[in-house]
mmCIF file of C-alpha atoms in Angstrom:
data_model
loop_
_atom_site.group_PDB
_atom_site.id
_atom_site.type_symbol
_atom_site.label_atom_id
_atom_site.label_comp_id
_atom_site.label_asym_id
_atom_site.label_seq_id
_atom_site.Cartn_x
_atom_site.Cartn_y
_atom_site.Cartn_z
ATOM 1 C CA UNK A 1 2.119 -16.319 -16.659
ATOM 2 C CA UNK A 2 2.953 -16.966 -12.802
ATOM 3 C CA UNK A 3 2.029 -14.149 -10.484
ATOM 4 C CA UNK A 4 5.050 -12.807 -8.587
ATOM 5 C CA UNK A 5 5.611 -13.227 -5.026
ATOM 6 C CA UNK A 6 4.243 -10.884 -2.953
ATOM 7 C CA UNK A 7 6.589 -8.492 -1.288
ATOM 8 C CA UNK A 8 7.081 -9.700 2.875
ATOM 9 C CA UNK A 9 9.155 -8.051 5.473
ATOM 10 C CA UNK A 10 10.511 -8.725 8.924
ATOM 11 C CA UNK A 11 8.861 -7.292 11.887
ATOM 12 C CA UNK A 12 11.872 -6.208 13.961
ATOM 13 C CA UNK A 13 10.697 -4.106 17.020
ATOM 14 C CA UNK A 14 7.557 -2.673 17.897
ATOM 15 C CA UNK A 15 7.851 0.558 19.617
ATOM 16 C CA UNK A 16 5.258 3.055 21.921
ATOM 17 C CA UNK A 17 5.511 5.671 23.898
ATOM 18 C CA UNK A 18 2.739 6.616 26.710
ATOM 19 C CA UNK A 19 2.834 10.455 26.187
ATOM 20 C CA UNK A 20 3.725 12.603 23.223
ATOM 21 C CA UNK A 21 6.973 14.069 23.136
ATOM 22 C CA UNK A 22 8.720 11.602 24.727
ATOM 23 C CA UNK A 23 10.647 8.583 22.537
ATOM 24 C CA UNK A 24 9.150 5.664 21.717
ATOM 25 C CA UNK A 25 10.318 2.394 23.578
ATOM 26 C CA UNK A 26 10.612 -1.022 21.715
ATOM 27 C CA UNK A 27 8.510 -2.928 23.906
ATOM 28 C CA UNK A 28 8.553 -6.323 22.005
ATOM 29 C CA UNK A 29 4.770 -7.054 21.428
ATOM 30 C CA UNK A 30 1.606 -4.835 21.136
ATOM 31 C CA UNK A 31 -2.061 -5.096 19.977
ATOM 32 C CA UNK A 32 -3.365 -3.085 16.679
ATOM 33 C CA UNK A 33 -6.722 -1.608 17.260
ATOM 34 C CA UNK A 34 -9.065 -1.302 14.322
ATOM 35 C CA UNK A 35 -9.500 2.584 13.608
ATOM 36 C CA UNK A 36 -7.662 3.227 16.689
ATOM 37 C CA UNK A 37 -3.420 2.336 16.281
ATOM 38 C CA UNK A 38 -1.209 0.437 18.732
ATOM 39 C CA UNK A 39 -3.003 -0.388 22.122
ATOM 40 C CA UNK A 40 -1.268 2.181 24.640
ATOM 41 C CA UNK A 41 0.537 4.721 22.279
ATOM 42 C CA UNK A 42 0.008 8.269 22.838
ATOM 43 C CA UNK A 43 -0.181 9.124 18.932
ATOM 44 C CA UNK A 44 -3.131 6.416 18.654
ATOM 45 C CA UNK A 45 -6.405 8.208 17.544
ATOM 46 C CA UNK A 46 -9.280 8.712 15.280
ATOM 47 C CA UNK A 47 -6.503 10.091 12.162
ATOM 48 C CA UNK A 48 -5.134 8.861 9.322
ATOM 49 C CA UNK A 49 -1.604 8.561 10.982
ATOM 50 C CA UNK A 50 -2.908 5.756 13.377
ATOM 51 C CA UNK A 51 0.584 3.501 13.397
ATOM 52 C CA UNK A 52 4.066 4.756 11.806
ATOM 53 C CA UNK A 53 6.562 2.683 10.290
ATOM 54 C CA UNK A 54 10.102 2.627 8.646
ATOM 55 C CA UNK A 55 12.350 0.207 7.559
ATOM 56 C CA UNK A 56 15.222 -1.246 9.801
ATOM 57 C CA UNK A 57 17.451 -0.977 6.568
ATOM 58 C CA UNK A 58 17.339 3.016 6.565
ATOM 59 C CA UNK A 59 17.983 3.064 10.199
ATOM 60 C CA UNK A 60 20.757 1.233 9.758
ATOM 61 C CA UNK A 61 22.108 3.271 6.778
ATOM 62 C CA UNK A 62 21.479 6.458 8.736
ATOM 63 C CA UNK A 63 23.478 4.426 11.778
ATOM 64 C CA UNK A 64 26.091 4.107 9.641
ATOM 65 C CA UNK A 65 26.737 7.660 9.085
ATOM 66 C CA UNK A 66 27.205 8.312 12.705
ATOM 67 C CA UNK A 67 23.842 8.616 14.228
ATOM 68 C CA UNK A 68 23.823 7.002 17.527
ATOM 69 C CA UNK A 69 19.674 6.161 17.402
ATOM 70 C CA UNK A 70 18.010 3.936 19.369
ATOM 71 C CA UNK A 71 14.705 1.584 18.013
ATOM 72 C CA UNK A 72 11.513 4.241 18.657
ATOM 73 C CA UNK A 73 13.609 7.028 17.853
ATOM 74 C CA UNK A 74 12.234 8.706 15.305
ATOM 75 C CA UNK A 75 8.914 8.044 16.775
ATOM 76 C CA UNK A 76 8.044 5.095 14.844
ATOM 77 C CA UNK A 77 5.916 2.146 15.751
ATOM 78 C CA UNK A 78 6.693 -0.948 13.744
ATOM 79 C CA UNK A 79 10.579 -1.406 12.824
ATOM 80 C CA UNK A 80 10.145 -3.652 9.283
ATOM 81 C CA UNK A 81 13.463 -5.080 7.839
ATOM 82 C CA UNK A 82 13.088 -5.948 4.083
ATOM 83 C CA UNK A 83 10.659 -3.206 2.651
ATOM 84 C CA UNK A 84 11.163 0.264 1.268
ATOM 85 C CA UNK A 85 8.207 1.666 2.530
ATOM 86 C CA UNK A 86 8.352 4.857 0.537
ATOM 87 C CA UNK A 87 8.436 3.632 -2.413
ATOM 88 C CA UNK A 88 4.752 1.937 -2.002
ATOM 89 C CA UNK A 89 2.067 3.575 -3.381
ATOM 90 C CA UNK A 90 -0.885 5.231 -1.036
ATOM 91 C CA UNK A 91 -3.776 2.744 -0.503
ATOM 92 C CA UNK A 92 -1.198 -0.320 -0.062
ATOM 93 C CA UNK A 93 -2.498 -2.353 2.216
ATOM 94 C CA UNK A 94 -0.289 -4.841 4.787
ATOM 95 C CA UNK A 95 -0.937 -8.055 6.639
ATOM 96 C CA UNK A 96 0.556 -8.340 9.805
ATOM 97 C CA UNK A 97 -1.014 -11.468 11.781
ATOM 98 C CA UNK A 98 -4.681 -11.167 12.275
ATOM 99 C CA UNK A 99 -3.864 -7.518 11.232
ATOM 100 C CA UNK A 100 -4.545 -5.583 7.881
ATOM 101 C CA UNK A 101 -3.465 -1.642 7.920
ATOM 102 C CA UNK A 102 -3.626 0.713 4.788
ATOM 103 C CA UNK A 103 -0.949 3.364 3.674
ATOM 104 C CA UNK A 104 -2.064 7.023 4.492
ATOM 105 C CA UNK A 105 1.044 8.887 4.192
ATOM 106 C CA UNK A 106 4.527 9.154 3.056
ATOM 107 C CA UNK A 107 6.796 11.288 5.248
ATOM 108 C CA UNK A 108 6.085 13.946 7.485
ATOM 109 C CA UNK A 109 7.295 17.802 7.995
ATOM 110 C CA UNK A 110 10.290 17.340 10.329
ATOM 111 C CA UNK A 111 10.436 19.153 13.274
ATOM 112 C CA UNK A 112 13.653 20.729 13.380
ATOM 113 C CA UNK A 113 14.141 21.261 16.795
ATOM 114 C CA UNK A 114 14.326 17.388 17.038
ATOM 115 C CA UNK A 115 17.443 15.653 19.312
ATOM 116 C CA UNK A 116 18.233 13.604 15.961
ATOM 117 C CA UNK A 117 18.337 16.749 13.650
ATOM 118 C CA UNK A 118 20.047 18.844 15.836
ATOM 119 C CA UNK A 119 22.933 16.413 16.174
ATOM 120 C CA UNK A 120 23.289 14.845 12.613
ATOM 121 C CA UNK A 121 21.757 17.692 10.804
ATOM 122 C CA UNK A 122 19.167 15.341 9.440
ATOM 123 C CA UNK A 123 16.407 13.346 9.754
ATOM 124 C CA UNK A 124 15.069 10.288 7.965
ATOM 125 C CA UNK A 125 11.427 9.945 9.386
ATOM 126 C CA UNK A 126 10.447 13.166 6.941
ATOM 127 C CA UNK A 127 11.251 10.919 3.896
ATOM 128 C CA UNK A 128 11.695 7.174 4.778
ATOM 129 C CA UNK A 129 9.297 7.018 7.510
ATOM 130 C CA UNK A 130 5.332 6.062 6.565
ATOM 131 C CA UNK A 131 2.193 6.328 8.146
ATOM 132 C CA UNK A 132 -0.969 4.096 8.205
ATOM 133 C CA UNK A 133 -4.450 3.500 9.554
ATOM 134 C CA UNK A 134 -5.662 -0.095 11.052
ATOM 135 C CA UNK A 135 -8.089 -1.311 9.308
ATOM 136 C CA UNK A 136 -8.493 -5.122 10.879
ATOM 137 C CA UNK A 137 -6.792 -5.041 14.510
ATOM 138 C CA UNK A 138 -4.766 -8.003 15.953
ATOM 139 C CA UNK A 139 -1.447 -8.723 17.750
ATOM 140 C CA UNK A 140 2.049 -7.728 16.483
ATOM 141 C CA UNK A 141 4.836 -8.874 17.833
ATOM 142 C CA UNK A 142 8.565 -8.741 17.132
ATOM 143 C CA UNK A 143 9.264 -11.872 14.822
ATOM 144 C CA UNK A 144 5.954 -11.535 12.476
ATOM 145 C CA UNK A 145 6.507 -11.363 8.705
ATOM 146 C CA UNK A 146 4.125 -8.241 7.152
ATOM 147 C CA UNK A 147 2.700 -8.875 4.026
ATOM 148 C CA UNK A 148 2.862 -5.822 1.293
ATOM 149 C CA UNK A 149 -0.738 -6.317 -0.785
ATOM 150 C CA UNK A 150 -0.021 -3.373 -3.350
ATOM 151 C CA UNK A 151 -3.434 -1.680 -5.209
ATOM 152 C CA UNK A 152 -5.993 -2.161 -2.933
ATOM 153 C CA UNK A 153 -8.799 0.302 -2.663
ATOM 154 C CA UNK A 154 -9.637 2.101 1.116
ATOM 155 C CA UNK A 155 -12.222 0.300 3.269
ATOM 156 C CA UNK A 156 -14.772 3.133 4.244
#
């Protein structure tokens, strides 16, 4: 019985912004900190929500439908093509480079006084978008394949 591939993805932007409340900017390349987040973003900390993701393919579906979004916009960090996020379990981990993270969260409460919701009447970062701690740190960049490792078990 041969083991199936595991599941890899497409980094496609990796996105920070220097002070909350302000959109995220795809700035190319960044550096994962071990229980930090990504080196210079303002929603970096000592939480379970250390780095955000979402995958390029629901951007682009919600793009389709008329929203004029830029990468960052929904205040994610890592733009993945290739990977349902939400549909991973809690506790997956991902390689990214030198880098391992863990899932923390699925979806967020919205907050409706958002530019996105209050011109598409909708959001997709409540229910598509993701949420994990860095576990390992180590450069991302724009280019790098992430690895989905489903099952494992939370460093402490």
């Amino acid at each position: 019985m041969s083991k199936s591939a595991p599941q890899t993805g497409e980094v496609l932007a990796v996105c920070l912004s220097e002070a909350k409340g302000t959109p995220k900017q795809d700035v190319g390349q960044g550096e994962l900190i071990a229980g930090h987040g990504l080196q210079g973003d303002a929603h970096a900390g000592d939480w379970h929500r250390q780095v955000s993701l979402l995958s390029w393919d629901k951007i682009e579906e919600f793009r389709a439908r008329g929203a004029q979004v830029a990468d960052g916009a929904f205040g994610e960090n890592l733009i993945v093509a290739g990977i349902d996020f939400k549909a991973l379990p809690l506790g997956t981990r991902m390689r990214v480079g030198a880098a391992e993270l863990e899932l923390t969260q699925i979806g967020k409460e919205c907050h409706h006084g958002c530019v996105i919701f209050q011109t598409m009447g909708d959001c997709i970062m409540p229910r598509e978008g993701v949420f994990a701690r860095v576990l390992r740190g180590g450069a991302v960049k724009a280019g790098d394949i992430l690895h989905i490792e489903r099952g494992g078990a939370a460093h402490v």
